[in-house]
Amino acid sequence: GLVTAGLVVVGAGQAGFQVAASLREAGFAEPITLVGDEPDLPYQRPPLSKGYLAGRTDRQGLHLRAAGYFAEHGIVHRAETRAAGIDRDGTRLLLADGGVLPYGHLVLATGARNRPLPVPGAELEGVRQLRGLSDADALKGAIEAANRIVVVGAGFIGLEFAAVAAARGLSVTVVEAAGRPMARAVSGQTSEFFRRAHEALGVRFLFEAGVSAIEGAGGRVSGVRLSNGETLPADLVLVGIGVLPNQELAAQAGLAVADGIRVDAWLATADPAVSAIGDCARFPSPFATGVTPDGTVRIESVQNAIDQGRCLAARLAGRPAPYAALPWFWSDQGRHKLQIAGLGAPADASVPRGTGDAFSVFRFRDGRLSAVESVDRAGDHMIARRLLAAGTPLTPEQAADPGFDLKALAMGRP
Ligand code: FAD
């Protein structure tokens, strides 16, 4: 529908920026205000645990657009401004500084925050997390001064950080509750490859290990106590144990939340004047059948943030379409690139293709291809995206057969 009092977006990150930019591209002429609590221009997060942390990318390289873009496109970016409440009856956003912003349509693009480590000592100096640019800046300094690093959590961010730190010759131990790295996200084959790759960099893993406390001296971290009683000495601890969606604004305004702000296939909440996109949103996906009981998911990825921003912009510009984009993701760890198309877990078959150095794992659920993990096989990833998006039938036997022409299948040339 038409927006009369303008568009207000809470969260000036990847998704919030995208909906604004795509609306201007579509010729949307109403006022747009991006409200964000961070000080910087809207920026991309992936380099924070990769090139930026390693010193290969500078600050400007992170920005989604230079400052001039916003003025030229009539997008008001209010930095360091926190939204504190939604007055749905009055269609106004309430700001923490006491200000009020009327809206015609409100977009919640508030992202997610890191899950805190629920043990004593987690507040000690030297215990850090990585979400924003300010975290990355603090970590860059902390790495310089660190000797012994413990990473809690062998997820994507923990592993990317571990690879950067190990490449600098620092002692890095990764403590993980599950039995393998990235256990929730990838197949056993891919986990095993990355375990070895990190070990080759000098990273030590402790699996099926719990953290019971962070120990300190003089307010600073000195070690990580494990559930088995052992203490790992540490002067820097990076906690990467997953995220919590920033859904409180929606919940307080009476909108449905359940590990994410609930939206329909058009990314709308139950209030037609409020939508939610990106890391904070839980939505129905055609690719989530068998992934969750109700077929809804919440996805933390650049692809999802951008595609949902575009999808919502199309609706607000008068061309509504349900969100049905194929999920895809990447992670750079050391010299290896992992690319994932589709939603792989749970899987009932995981079929490898390729060599030990560069391979893909084709994952099947209920007899259908559900996801493809590619390690240093960008070609497979592009083919997989086509196959999955089109729903092209593929059997585990075909995937396993090195003579089977996957590219021809993806291109529709049998
Ligand atoms: P965000 O980009 O997080 O933006 C949300 C913004 O809203 C934040 O600035 C937040 O401070 C602000 N906000 C929240 N509440 C309020 C409020 N009340 N008032 C005002 N502002 C508020 N994805 C990939 O696909 N590949 C990768 O390799 C990859 N690497 C990553 C590495 C790191 C270190 C991190 C942290 C994330 C990575 N991601 C990666 C995930 C990806 O960056 C996110 O999925 C994406 O940024 C989500 O976009 P978003 O707009 O939903 O949230």
Short mmCIF file of N, CA and C in Angstrom, two decimals, residues 233-353:
data_model
loop_
_atom_site.label_atom_id
_atom_site.label_comp_id
_atom_site.label_asym_id
_atom_site.label_seq_id
_atom_site.Cartn_x
_atom_site.Cartn_y
_atom_site.Cartn_z
N PRO A 233 44.79 -21.39 30.52
CA PRO A 233 45.26 -20.02 30.69
C PRO A 233 44.90 -19.19 29.45
N ALA A 234 44.49 -17.94 29.68
CA ALA A 234 44.09 -17.09 28.55
C ALA A 234 44.23 -15.64 28.92
N ASP A 235 44.69 -14.81 27.98
CA ASP A 235 44.64 -13.37 28.22
C ASP A 235 43.65 -12.68 27.27
N LEU A 236 43.06 -13.46 26.37
CA LEU A 236 41.97 -12.94 25.53
C LEU A 236 40.99 -14.08 25.27
N VAL A 237 39.72 -13.81 25.52
CA VAL A 237 38.68 -14.82 25.29
C VAL A 237 37.65 -14.23 24.33
N LEU A 238 37.40 -14.93 23.25
CA LEU A 238 36.38 -14.49 22.29
C LEU A 238 35.18 -15.42 22.44
N VAL A 239 34.04 -14.85 22.78
CA VAL A 239 32.82 -15.65 22.95
C VAL A 239 32.00 -15.58 21.67
N GLY A 240 31.78 -16.72 21.05
CA GLY A 240 30.97 -16.77 19.83
C GLY A 240 30.01 -17.94 19.91
N ILE A 241 28.96 -17.77 20.70
CA ILE A 241 28.04 -18.89 20.96
C ILE A 241 26.65 -18.60 20.43
N GLY A 242 26.60 -17.88 19.33
CA GLY A 242 25.31 -17.65 18.70
C GLY A 242 24.69 -16.32 19.08
N VAL A 243 23.53 -16.05 18.52
CA VAL A 243 22.92 -14.74 18.69
C VAL A 243 21.48 -14.85 19.18
N LEU A 244 20.97 -13.73 19.65
CA LEU A 244 19.57 -13.57 20.02
C LEU A 244 18.99 -12.46 19.14
N PRO A 245 17.82 -12.69 18.54
CA PRO A 245 17.25 -11.64 17.69
C PRO A 245 16.81 -10.44 18.51
N ASN A 246 17.00 -9.24 17.97
CA ASN A 246 16.55 -8.03 18.65
C ASN A 246 15.06 -7.84 18.36
N GLN A 247 14.24 -8.46 19.19
CA GLN A 247 12.79 -8.51 18.94
C GLN A 247 11.99 -7.78 20.00
N GLU A 248 12.69 -7.13 20.95
CA GLU A 248 11.98 -6.54 22.10
C GLU A 248 11.03 -5.42 21.70
N LEU A 249 11.43 -4.58 20.74
CA LEU A 249 10.55 -3.48 20.32
C LEU A 249 9.22 -4.05 19.84
N ALA A 250 9.30 -5.11 19.04
CA ALA A 250 8.08 -5.73 18.50
C ALA A 250 7.25 -6.34 19.62
N ALA A 251 7.94 -7.08 20.50
CA ALA A 251 7.22 -7.76 21.58
C ALA A 251 6.50 -6.75 22.47
N GLN A 252 7.20 -5.66 22.82
CA GLN A 252 6.58 -4.66 23.69
C GLN A 252 5.40 -3.98 23.03
N ALA A 253 5.42 -3.95 21.70
CA ALA A 253 4.30 -3.33 20.98
C ALA A 253 3.19 -4.33 20.71
N GLY A 254 3.30 -5.53 21.28
CA GLY A 254 2.23 -6.52 21.16
C GLY A 254 2.27 -7.33 19.87
N LEU A 255 3.37 -7.29 19.16
CA LEU A 255 3.50 -8.10 17.94
C LEU A 255 4.08 -9.47 18.30
N ALA A 256 3.73 -10.48 17.52
CA ALA A 256 4.13 -11.86 17.85
C ALA A 256 5.63 -12.05 17.62
N VAL A 257 6.29 -12.67 18.62
CA VAL A 257 7.70 -13.03 18.49
C VAL A 257 7.88 -14.48 18.95
N ALA A 258 8.84 -15.17 18.34
CA ALA A 258 9.18 -16.53 18.75
C ALA A 258 10.54 -16.82 18.14
N ASP A 259 11.61 -16.54 18.89
CA ASP A 259 12.95 -16.53 18.31
C ASP A 259 12.90 -15.78 16.98
N GLY A 260 12.52 -14.50 17.06
CA GLY A 260 12.40 -13.67 15.88
C GLY A 260 11.01 -13.05 15.81
N ILE A 261 10.95 -11.92 15.12
CA ILE A 261 9.67 -11.23 14.93
C ILE A 261 8.91 -11.96 13.84
N ARG A 262 7.71 -12.42 14.17
CA ARG A 262 6.96 -13.22 13.19
C ARG A 262 6.41 -12.35 12.07
N VAL A 263 6.71 -12.76 10.84
CA VAL A 263 6.14 -12.09 9.66
C VAL A 263 5.57 -13.15 8.73
N ASP A 264 4.71 -12.70 7.81
CA ASP A 264 4.15 -13.63 6.83
C ASP A 264 5.08 -13.68 5.59
N ALA A 265 4.63 -14.36 4.56
CA ALA A 265 5.48 -14.52 3.38
C ALA A 265 5.79 -13.19 2.70
N TRP A 266 5.00 -12.15 3.02
CA TRP A 266 5.24 -10.81 2.46
C TRP A 266 6.07 -9.96 3.42
N LEU A 267 6.55 -10.58 4.48
CA LEU A 267 7.42 -9.94 5.46
C LEU A 267 6.67 -8.90 6.30
N ALA A 268 5.35 -9.07 6.39
CA ALA A 268 4.51 -8.17 7.19
C ALA A 268 4.19 -8.81 8.53
N THR A 269 4.13 -7.98 9.57
CA THR A 269 3.64 -8.45 10.86
C THR A 269 2.11 -8.42 10.81
N ALA A 270 1.48 -8.72 11.94
CA ALA A 270 0.01 -8.68 11.98
C ALA A 270 -0.49 -7.24 11.85
N ASP A 271 0.38 -6.26 12.09
CA ASP A 271 0.04 -4.84 11.88
C ASP A 271 0.45 -4.47 10.46
N PRO A 272 -0.51 -4.12 9.60
CA PRO A 272 -0.15 -3.85 8.19
C PRO A 272 0.82 -2.69 8.02
N ALA A 273 1.01 -1.87 9.05
CA ALA A 273 1.93 -0.75 8.95
C ALA A 273 3.34 -1.10 9.46
N VAL A 274 3.55 -2.36 9.86
CA VAL A 274 4.86 -2.74 10.41
C VAL A 274 5.36 -4.02 9.73
N SER A 275 6.59 -3.97 9.22
CA SER A 275 7.23 -5.14 8.61
C SER A 275 8.54 -5.43 9.35
N ALA A 276 9.07 -6.63 9.16
CA ALA A 276 10.37 -6.96 9.76
C ALA A 276 11.20 -7.76 8.76
N ILE A 277 12.50 -7.46 8.70
CA ILE A 277 13.40 -8.11 7.74
C ILE A 277 14.77 -8.36 8.36
N GLY A 278 15.50 -9.30 7.77
CA GLY A 278 16.88 -9.56 8.18
C GLY A 278 16.98 -10.50 9.37
N ASP A 279 18.08 -10.39 10.09
CA ASP A 279 18.38 -11.30 11.20
C ASP A 279 17.28 -11.36 12.27
N CYS A 280 16.48 -10.29 12.39
CA CYS A 280 15.49 -10.24 13.48
C CYS A 280 14.17 -10.91 13.11
N ALA A 281 13.99 -11.31 11.86
CA ALA A 281 12.67 -11.75 11.39
C ALA A 281 12.56 -13.27 11.28
N ARG A 282 11.43 -13.80 11.69
CA ARG A 282 11.10 -15.22 11.49
C ARG A 282 10.00 -15.28 10.44
N PHE A 283 10.26 -16.01 9.36
CA PHE A 283 9.36 -15.97 8.20
C PHE A 283 9.16 -17.37 7.64
N PRO A 284 8.05 -17.59 6.93
CA PRO A 284 7.84 -18.88 6.27
C PRO A 284 8.69 -18.95 5.01
N SER A 285 9.39 -20.08 4.80
CA SER A 285 10.23 -20.21 3.61
C SER A 285 9.90 -21.51 2.90
N PRO A 286 9.79 -21.46 1.56
CA PRO A 286 9.57 -22.71 0.82
C PRO A 286 10.74 -23.69 1.00
N PHE A 287 11.88 -23.20 1.47
CA PHE A 287 13.05 -24.07 1.66
C PHE A 287 13.13 -24.63 3.08
N ALA A 288 12.14 -24.30 3.91
CA ALA A 288 12.19 -24.71 5.33
C ALA A 288 11.34 -25.93 5.63
N THR A 289 10.74 -26.54 4.61
CA THR A 289 9.94 -27.74 4.84
C THR A 289 10.83 -28.82 5.45
N GLY A 290 10.44 -29.31 6.62
CA GLY A 290 11.24 -30.33 7.28
C GLY A 290 12.39 -29.76 8.11
N VAL A 291 12.62 -28.46 8.01
CA VAL A 291 13.68 -27.84 8.82
C VAL A 291 13.13 -27.50 10.20
N THR A 292 11.93 -26.91 10.21
CA THR A 292 11.25 -26.62 11.47
C THR A 292 9.82 -27.14 11.36
N PRO A 293 9.18 -27.44 12.49
CA PRO A 293 7.83 -28.00 12.43
C PRO A 293 6.83 -27.11 11.70
N ASP A 294 6.97 -25.78 11.85
CA ASP A 294 5.97 -24.91 11.21
C ASP A 294 6.47 -24.30 9.90
N GLY A 295 7.64 -24.71 9.44
CA GLY A 295 8.14 -24.21 8.15
C GLY A 295 8.59 -22.76 8.17
N THR A 296 8.80 -22.21 9.38
CA THR A 296 9.35 -20.85 9.44
C THR A 296 10.81 -20.93 9.89
N VAL A 297 11.59 -19.97 9.47
CA VAL A 297 12.99 -19.90 9.87
C VAL A 297 13.39 -18.45 10.14
N ARG A 298 14.52 -18.32 10.81
CA ARG A 298 15.17 -17.02 10.99
C ARG A 298 16.57 -17.24 10.47
N ILE A 299 17.02 -16.40 9.56
CA ILE A 299 18.29 -16.66 8.90
C ILE A 299 19.23 -15.48 9.11
N GLU A 300 20.46 -15.79 9.51
CA GLU A 300 21.46 -14.75 9.75
C GLU A 300 22.44 -14.77 8.59
N SER A 301 22.16 -14.01 7.56
CA SER A 301 23.10 -13.96 6.43
C SER A 301 22.90 -12.68 5.63
N VAL A 302 23.96 -12.31 4.94
CA VAL A 302 23.91 -11.14 4.08
C VAL A 302 22.88 -11.35 2.96
N GLN A 303 22.89 -12.54 2.36
CA GLN A 303 21.91 -12.84 1.29
C GLN A 303 20.48 -12.57 1.77
N ASN A 304 20.15 -13.09 2.95
CA ASN A 304 18.78 -12.96 3.44
C ASN A 304 18.45 -11.50 3.74
N ALA A 305 19.39 -10.77 4.31
CA ALA A 305 19.15 -9.36 4.62
C ALA A 305 18.91 -8.56 3.33
N ILE A 306 19.74 -8.82 2.33
CA ILE A 306 19.60 -8.07 1.07
C ILE A 306 18.32 -8.47 0.33
N ASP A 307 18.08 -9.76 0.20
CA ASP A 307 16.91 -10.20 -0.56
C ASP A 307 15.61 -9.82 0.13
N GLN A 308 15.58 -9.83 1.47
CA GLN A 308 14.37 -9.40 2.16
C GLN A 308 14.18 -7.89 2.04
N GLY A 309 15.29 -7.14 2.07
CA GLY A 309 15.20 -5.69 1.85
C GLY A 309 14.60 -5.40 0.48
N ARG A 310 15.05 -6.13 -0.53
CA ARG A 310 14.53 -5.94 -1.89
C ARG A 310 13.07 -6.35 -2.01
N CYS A 311 12.74 -7.47 -1.39
CA CYS A 311 11.37 -7.99 -1.46
C CYS A 311 10.38 -7.01 -0.82
N LEU A 312 10.76 -6.48 0.34
CA LEU A 312 9.89 -5.53 1.03
C LEU A 312 9.79 -4.23 0.24
N ALA A 313 10.90 -3.78 -0.33
CA ALA A 313 10.87 -2.55 -1.12
C ALA A 313 9.91 -2.71 -2.30
N ALA A 314 9.93 -3.88 -2.93
CA ALA A 314 9.03 -4.11 -4.07
C ALA A 314 7.57 -4.01 -3.61
N ARG A 315 7.26 -4.58 -2.46
CA ARG A 315 5.88 -4.49 -1.97
C ARG A 315 5.49 -3.04 -1.68
N LEU A 316 6.38 -2.30 -1.00
CA LEU A 316 6.05 -0.92 -0.64
C LEU A 316 5.98 -0.03 -1.87
N ALA A 317 6.63 -0.45 -2.95
CA ALA A 317 6.58 0.31 -4.20
C ALA A 317 5.42 -0.15 -5.08
N GLY A 318 4.60 -1.08 -4.54
CA GLY A 318 3.39 -1.45 -5.26
C GLY A 318 3.50 -2.72 -6.08
N ARG A 319 4.58 -3.48 -5.91
CA ARG A 319 4.72 -4.75 -6.65
C ARG A 319 4.94 -5.90 -5.66
N PRO A 320 3.89 -6.25 -4.92
CA PRO A 320 4.07 -7.27 -3.87
C PRO A 320 4.34 -8.66 -4.43
N ALA A 321 5.26 -9.37 -3.79
CA ALA A 321 5.52 -10.78 -4.13
C ALA A 321 5.99 -11.46 -2.85
N PRO A 322 5.58 -12.71 -2.66
CA PRO A 322 6.06 -13.40 -1.45
C PRO A 322 7.57 -13.62 -1.50
N TYR A 323 8.17 -13.66 -0.34
CA TYR A 323 9.62 -13.88 -0.25
C TYR A 323 9.90 -15.36 -0.43
N ALA A 324 10.68 -15.70 -1.47
CA ALA A 324 10.95 -17.11 -1.76
C ALA A 324 12.39 -17.30 -2.20
N ALA A 325 13.28 -16.40 -1.78
CA ALA A 325 14.67 -16.48 -2.24
C ALA A 325 15.38 -17.68 -1.62
N LEU A 326 16.24 -18.29 -2.41
CA LEU A 326 17.06 -19.41 -1.92
C LEU A 326 18.09 -18.89 -0.92
N PRO A 327 18.16 -19.48 0.26
CA PRO A 327 19.20 -19.07 1.21
C PRO A 327 20.59 -19.51 0.73
N TRP A 328 21.56 -18.62 0.82
CA TRP A 328 22.95 -19.03 0.60
C TRP A 328 23.86 -18.20 1.49
N PHE A 329 25.07 -18.70 1.68
CA PHE A 329 25.93 -18.19 2.74
C PHE A 329 27.38 -18.52 2.40
N TRP A 330 28.30 -17.77 2.96
CA TRP A 330 29.71 -18.14 2.81
C TRP A 330 30.46 -17.88 4.11
N SER A 331 31.61 -18.51 4.24
CA SER A 331 32.50 -18.25 5.38
C SER A 331 33.92 -18.48 4.90
N ASP A 332 34.81 -17.53 5.21
CA ASP A 332 36.22 -17.66 4.85
C ASP A 332 37.00 -18.02 6.10
N GLN A 333 37.67 -19.15 6.07
CA GLN A 333 38.44 -19.59 7.23
C GLN A 333 39.83 -19.97 6.76
N GLY A 334 40.83 -19.18 7.20
CA GLY A 334 42.17 -19.41 6.69
C GLY A 334 42.16 -19.21 5.18
N ARG A 335 42.75 -20.15 4.43
CA ARG A 335 42.75 -19.96 2.97
C ARG A 335 41.59 -20.66 2.29
N HIS A 336 40.65 -21.15 3.07
CA HIS A 336 39.54 -21.91 2.49
C HIS A 336 38.23 -21.12 2.50
N LYS A 337 37.48 -21.32 1.43
CA LYS A 337 36.16 -20.70 1.34
C LYS A 337 35.08 -21.78 1.37
N LEU A 338 34.18 -21.62 2.33
CA LEU A 338 33.01 -22.49 2.43
C LEU A 338 31.81 -21.72 1.89
N GLN A 339 31.07 -22.34 0.98
CA GLN A 339 29.84 -21.73 0.47
C GLN A 339 28.71 -22.74 0.66
N ILE A 340 27.59 -22.24 1.12
CA ILE A 340 26.45 -23.13 1.38
C ILE A 340 25.23 -22.58 0.63
N ALA A 341 24.59 -23.44 -0.14
CA ALA A 341 23.31 -23.09 -0.76
C ALA A 341 22.24 -23.98 -0.15
N GLY A 342 21.13 -23.38 0.21
CA GLY A 342 20.03 -24.16 0.78
C GLY A 342 20.14 -24.29 2.28
N LEU A 343 19.15 -24.99 2.86
CA LEU A 343 19.13 -25.24 4.31
C LEU A 343 19.32 -26.73 4.53
N GLY A 344 20.50 -27.11 5.03
CA GLY A 344 20.90 -28.52 5.02
C GLY A 344 20.44 -29.37 6.19
N ALA A 345 20.21 -28.77 7.33
CA ALA A 345 19.90 -29.58 8.51
C ALA A 345 18.41 -29.53 8.84
N PRO A 346 17.80 -30.64 9.17
CA PRO A 346 18.38 -31.98 9.25
C PRO A 346 18.49 -32.63 7.87
N ALA A 347 19.48 -33.53 7.75
CA ALA A 347 19.68 -34.23 6.48
C ALA A 347 19.59 -35.72 6.73
N ASP A 348 19.11 -36.48 5.70
CA ASP A 348 19.15 -37.93 5.85
C ASP A 348 20.20 -38.57 4.95
N ALA A 349 20.85 -37.79 4.09
CA ALA A 349 22.00 -38.29 3.34
C ALA A 349 22.90 -37.11 3.00
N SER A 350 24.20 -37.33 3.10
CA SER A 350 25.18 -36.29 2.76
C SER A 350 26.21 -36.92 1.85
N VAL A 351 26.19 -36.53 0.57
CA VAL A 351 26.98 -37.20 -0.46
C VAL A 351 28.12 -36.31 -0.92
N PRO A 352 29.38 -36.74 -0.73
CA PRO A 352 30.48 -35.91 -1.18
C PRO A 352 30.76 -36.06 -2.67
N ARG A 353 31.33 -35.04 -3.28
CA ARG A 353 31.70 -35.03 -4.68
C ARG A 353 32.96 -34.19 -4.78
#
